[in-house]
PDB file of C-alpha atoms in Angstrom:
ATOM      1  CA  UNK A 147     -45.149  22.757  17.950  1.00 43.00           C
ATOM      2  CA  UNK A 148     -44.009  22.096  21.199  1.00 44.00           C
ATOM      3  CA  UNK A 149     -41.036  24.434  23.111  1.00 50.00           C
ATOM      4  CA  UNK A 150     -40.313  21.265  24.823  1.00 53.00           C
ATOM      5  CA  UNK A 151     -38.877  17.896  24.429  1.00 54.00           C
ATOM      6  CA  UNK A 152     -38.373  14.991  26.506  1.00 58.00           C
ATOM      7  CA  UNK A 153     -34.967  13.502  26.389  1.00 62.00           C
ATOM      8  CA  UNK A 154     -35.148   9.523  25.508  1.00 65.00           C
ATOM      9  CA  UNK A 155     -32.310   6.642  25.442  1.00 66.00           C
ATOM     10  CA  UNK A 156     -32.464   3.456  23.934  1.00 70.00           C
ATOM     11  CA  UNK A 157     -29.983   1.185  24.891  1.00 72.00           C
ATOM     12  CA  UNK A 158     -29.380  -2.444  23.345  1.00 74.00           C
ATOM     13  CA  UNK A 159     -26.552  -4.955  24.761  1.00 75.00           C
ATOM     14  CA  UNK A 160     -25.834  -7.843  22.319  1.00 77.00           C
ATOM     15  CA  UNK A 161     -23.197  -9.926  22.294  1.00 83.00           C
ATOM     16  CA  UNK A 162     -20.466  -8.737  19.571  1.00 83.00           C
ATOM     17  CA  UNK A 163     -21.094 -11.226  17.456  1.00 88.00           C
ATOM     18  CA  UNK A 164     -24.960 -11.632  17.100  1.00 89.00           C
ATOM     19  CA  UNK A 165     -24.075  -7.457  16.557  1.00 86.00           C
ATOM     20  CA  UNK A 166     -22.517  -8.146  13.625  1.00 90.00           C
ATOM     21  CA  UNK A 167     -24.981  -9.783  11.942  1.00 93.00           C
ATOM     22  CA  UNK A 168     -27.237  -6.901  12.499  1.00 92.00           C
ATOM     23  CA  UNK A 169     -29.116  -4.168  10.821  1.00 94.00           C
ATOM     24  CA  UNK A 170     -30.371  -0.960  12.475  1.00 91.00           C
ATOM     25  CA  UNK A 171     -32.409   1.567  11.092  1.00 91.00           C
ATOM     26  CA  UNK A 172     -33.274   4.493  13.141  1.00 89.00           C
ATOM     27  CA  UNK A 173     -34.865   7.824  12.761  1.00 88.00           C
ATOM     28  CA  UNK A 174     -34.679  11.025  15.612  1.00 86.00           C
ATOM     29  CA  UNK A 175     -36.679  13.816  14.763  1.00 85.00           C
ATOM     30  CA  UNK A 176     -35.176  16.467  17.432  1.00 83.00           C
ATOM     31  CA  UNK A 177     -31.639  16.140  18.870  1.00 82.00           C
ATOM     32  CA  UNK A 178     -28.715  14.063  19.659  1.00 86.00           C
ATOM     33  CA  UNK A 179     -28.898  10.692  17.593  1.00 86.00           C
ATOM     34  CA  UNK A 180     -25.710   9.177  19.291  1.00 87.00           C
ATOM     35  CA  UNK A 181     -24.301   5.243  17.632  1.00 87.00           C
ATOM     36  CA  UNK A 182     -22.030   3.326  18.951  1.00 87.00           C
ATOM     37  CA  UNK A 183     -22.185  -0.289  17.973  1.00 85.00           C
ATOM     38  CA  UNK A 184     -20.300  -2.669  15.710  1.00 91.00           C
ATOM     39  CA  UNK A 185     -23.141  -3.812  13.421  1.00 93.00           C
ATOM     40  CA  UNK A 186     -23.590  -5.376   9.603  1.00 95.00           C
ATOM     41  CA  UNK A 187     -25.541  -1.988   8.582  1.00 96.00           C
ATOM     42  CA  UNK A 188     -26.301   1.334  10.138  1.00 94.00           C
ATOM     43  CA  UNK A 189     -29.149   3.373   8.385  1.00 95.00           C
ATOM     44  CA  UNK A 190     -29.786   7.022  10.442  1.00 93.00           C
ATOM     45  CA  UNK A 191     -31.952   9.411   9.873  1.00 92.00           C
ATOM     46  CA  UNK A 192     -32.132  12.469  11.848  1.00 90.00           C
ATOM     47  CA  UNK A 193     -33.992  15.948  11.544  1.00 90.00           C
ATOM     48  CA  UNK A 194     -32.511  18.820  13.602  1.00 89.00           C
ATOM     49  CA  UNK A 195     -29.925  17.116  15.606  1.00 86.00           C
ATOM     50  CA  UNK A 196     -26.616  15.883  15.341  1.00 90.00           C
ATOM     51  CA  UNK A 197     -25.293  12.339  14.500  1.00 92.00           C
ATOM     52  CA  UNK A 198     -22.334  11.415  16.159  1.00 93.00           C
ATOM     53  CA  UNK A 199     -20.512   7.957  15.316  1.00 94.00           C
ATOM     54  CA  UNK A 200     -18.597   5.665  17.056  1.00 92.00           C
ATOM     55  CA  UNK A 201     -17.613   1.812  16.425  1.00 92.00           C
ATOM     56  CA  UNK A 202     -17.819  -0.374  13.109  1.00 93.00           C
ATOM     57  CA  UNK A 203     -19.920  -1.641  10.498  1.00 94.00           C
ATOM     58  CA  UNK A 204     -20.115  -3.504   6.889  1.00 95.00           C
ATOM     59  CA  UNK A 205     -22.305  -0.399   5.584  1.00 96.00           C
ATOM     60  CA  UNK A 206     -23.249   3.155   7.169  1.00 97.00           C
ATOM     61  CA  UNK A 207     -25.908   5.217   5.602  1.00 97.00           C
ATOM     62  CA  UNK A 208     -26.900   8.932   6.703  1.00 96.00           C
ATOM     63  CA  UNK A 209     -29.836  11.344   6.023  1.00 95.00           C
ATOM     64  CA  UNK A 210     -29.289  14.154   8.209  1.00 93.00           C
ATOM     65  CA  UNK A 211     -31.472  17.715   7.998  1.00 92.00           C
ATOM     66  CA  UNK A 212     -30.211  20.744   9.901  1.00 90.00           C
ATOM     67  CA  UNK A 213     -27.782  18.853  11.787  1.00 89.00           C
ATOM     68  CA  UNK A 214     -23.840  17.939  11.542  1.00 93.00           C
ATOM     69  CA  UNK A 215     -22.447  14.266  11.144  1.00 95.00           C
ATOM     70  CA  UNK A 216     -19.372  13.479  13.267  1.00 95.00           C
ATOM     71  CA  UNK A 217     -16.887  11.102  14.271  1.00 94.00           C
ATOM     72  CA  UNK A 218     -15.806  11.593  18.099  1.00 89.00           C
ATOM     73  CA  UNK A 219     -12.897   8.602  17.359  1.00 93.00           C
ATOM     74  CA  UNK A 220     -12.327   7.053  14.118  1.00 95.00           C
ATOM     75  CA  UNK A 221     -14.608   4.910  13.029  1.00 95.00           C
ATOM     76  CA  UNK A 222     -14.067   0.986  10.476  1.00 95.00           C
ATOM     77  CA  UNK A 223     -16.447   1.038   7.746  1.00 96.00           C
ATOM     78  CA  UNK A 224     -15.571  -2.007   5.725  1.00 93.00           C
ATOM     79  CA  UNK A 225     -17.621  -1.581   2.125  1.00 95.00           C
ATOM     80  CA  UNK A 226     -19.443   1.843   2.203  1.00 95.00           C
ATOM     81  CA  UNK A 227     -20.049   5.001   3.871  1.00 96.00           C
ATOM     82  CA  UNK A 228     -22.707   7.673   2.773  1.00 97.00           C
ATOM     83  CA  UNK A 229     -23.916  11.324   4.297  1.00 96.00           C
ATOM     84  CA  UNK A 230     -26.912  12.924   2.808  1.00 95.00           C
ATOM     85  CA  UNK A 231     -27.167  16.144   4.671  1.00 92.00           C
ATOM     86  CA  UNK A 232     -28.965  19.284   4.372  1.00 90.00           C
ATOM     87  CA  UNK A 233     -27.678  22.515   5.761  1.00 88.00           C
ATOM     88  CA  UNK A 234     -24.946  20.608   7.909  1.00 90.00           C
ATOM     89  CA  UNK A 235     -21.307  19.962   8.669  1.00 92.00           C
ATOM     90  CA  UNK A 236     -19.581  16.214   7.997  1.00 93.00           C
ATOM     91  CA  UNK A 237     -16.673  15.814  10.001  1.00 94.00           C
ATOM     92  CA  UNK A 238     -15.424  12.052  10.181  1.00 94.00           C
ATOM     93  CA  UNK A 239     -12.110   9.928   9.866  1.00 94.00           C
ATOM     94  CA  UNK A 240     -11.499   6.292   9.553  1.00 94.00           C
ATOM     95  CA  UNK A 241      -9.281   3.362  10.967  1.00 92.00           C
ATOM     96  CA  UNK A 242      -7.753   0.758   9.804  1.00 86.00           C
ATOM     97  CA  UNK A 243      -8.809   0.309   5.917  1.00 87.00           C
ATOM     98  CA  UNK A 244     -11.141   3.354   4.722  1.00 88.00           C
ATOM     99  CA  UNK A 245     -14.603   1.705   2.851  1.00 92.00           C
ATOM    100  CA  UNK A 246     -14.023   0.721  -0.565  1.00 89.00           C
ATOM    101  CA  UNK A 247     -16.597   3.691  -1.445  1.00 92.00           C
ATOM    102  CA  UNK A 248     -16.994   7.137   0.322  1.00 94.00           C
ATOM    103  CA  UNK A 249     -20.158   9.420  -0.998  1.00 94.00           C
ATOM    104  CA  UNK A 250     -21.020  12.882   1.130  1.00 93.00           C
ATOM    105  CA  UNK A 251     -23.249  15.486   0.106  1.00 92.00           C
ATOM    106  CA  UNK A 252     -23.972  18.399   2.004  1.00 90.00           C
ATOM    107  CA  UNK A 253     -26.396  21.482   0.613  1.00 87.00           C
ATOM    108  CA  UNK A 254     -24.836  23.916   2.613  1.00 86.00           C
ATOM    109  CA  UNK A 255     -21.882  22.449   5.255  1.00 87.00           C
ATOM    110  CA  UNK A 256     -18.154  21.797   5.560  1.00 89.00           C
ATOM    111  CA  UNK A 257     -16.958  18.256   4.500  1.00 90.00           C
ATOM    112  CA  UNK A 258     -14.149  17.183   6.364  1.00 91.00           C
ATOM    113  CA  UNK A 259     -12.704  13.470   5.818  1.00 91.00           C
ATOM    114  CA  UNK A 260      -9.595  11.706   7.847  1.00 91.00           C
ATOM    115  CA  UNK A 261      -8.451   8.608   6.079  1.00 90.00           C
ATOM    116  CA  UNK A 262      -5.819   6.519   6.933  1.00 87.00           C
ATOM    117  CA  UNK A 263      -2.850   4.702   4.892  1.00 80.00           C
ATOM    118  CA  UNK A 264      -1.288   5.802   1.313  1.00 77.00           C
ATOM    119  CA  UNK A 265      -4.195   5.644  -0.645  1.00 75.00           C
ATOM    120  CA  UNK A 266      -6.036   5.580  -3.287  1.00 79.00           C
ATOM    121  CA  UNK A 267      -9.046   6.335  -2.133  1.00 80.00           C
ATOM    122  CA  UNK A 268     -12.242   6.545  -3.979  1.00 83.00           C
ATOM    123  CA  UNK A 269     -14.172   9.427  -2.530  1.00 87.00           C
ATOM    124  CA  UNK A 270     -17.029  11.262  -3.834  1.00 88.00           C
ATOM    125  CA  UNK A 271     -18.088  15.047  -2.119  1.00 86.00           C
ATOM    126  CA  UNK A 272     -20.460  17.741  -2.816  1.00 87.00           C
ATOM    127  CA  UNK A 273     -21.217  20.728  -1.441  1.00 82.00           C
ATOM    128  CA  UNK A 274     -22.881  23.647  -1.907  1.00 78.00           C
ATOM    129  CA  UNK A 275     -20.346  25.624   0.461  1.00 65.00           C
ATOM    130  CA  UNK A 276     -16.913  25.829  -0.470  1.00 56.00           C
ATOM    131  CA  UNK A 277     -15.665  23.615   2.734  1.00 52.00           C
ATOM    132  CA  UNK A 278     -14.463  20.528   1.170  1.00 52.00           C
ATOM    133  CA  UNK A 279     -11.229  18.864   2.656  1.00 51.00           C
ATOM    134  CA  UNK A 280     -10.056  14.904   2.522  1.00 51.00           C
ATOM    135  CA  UNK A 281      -6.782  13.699   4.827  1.00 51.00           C
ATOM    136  CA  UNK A 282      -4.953  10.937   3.900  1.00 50.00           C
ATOM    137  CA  UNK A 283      -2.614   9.877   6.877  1.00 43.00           C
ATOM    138  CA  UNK A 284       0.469   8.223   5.104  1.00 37.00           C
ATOM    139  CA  UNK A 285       2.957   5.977   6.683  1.00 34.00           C
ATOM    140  CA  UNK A 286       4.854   7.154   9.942  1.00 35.00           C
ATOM    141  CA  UNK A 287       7.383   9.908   9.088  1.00 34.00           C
ATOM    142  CA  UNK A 288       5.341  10.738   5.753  1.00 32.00           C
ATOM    143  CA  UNK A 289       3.486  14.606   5.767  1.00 33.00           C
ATOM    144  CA  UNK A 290       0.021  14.636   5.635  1.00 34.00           C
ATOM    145  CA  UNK A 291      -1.685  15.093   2.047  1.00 37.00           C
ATOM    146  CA  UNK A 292      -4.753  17.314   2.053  1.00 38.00           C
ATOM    147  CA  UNK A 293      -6.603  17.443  -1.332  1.00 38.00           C
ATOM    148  CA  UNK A 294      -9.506  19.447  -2.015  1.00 38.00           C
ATOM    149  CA  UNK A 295     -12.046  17.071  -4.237  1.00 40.00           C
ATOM    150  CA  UNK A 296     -12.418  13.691  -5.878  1.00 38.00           C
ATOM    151  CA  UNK A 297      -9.574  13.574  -8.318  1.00 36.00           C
ATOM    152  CA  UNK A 298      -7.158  16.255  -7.253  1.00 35.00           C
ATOM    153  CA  UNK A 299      -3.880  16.444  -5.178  1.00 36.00           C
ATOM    154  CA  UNK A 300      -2.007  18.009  -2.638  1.00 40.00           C
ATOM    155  CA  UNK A 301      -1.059  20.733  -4.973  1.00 38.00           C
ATOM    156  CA  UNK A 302      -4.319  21.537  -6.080  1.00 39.00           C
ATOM    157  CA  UNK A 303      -4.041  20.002  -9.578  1.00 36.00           C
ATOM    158  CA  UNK A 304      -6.239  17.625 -11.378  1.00 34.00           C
ATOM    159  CA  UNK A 305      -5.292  14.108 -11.162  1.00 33.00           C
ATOM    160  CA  UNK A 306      -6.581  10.829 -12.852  1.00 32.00           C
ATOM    161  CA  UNK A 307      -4.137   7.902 -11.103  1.00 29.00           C
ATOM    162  CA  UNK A 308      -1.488   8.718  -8.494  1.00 29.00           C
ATOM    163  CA  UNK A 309      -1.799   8.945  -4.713  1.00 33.00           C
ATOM    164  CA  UNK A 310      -3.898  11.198  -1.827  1.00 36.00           C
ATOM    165  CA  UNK A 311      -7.337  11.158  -2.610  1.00 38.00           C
TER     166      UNK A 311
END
């Protein structure tokens, strides 16, 4: 193996539309994997480096080893969102409407999930740490829920129907 790297930037300028209609898949192997597009669907796939995210998109897929996932800004995901990660930290919140379906997994990481409006929400999380925490921002004035789980509320409890996440 190699003690060095050399740093490398892609950059692609499409007009917003045509962007929209577009699918990316992209793998980094060591490093930074930085995204910030509005596209149709976003596959990543990085090994020892971090994904940050940044814009929009119909779908968002993530395989991530050794790494963390993260949202600098909130991010519109219109239909689904899903982290695979392996010995890393997933740290992301939503605009506008969440994705009708959030799924994160994480061996051995913190999840951490900002989403805004009342709720429902239908969010899946594993982990194999004990860092699990979903926000739902409720309407101006409201407090902040905080849930820790598919399926339970603010107080901890077990819920089947209901508000928070």
């Amino acid at each position: 193996m190699v003690a060095w790297a050399r740093t490398g930037e892609i950059t692609v300028v499409l007009p917003p539309k045509q962007g929209r209609r577009l699918s990316v898949s992209t793998t980094q192997q060591m490093g930074l994997l930085l995204v910030d597009a509005d596209l149709d669907r976003l596959v990543a796939r990085a090994d020892d480096g971090a994904v940050i995210l940044r814009g929009a998109a119909r779908t968002v897929e993530v395989h991530d080893r050794d790494g963390s996932v993260h949202t600098r800004e909130p991010i519109s995901v219109r239909e689904s969102f899903t982290v695979n990660s392996i010995d890393g930290d997933v740290s992301v919140d939503f605009r506008d409407v969440p994705p009708r379906r959030i799924s994160v997994v994480t061996a051995d990481g913190d999840i951490n999930i900002g989403l805004p409006g009342d709720g429902p929400f239908a969010v899946q999380t594993s982990t194999g740490s004990q860092g699990r925490r979903h926000r739902g921002q409720g309407a101006p004035g409201q407090r902040r829920r905080e849930c820790a789980g598919r399926g339970f509320g603010a107080d901890g409890r077990r819920r089947r129907h209901g508000r928070g996440c």
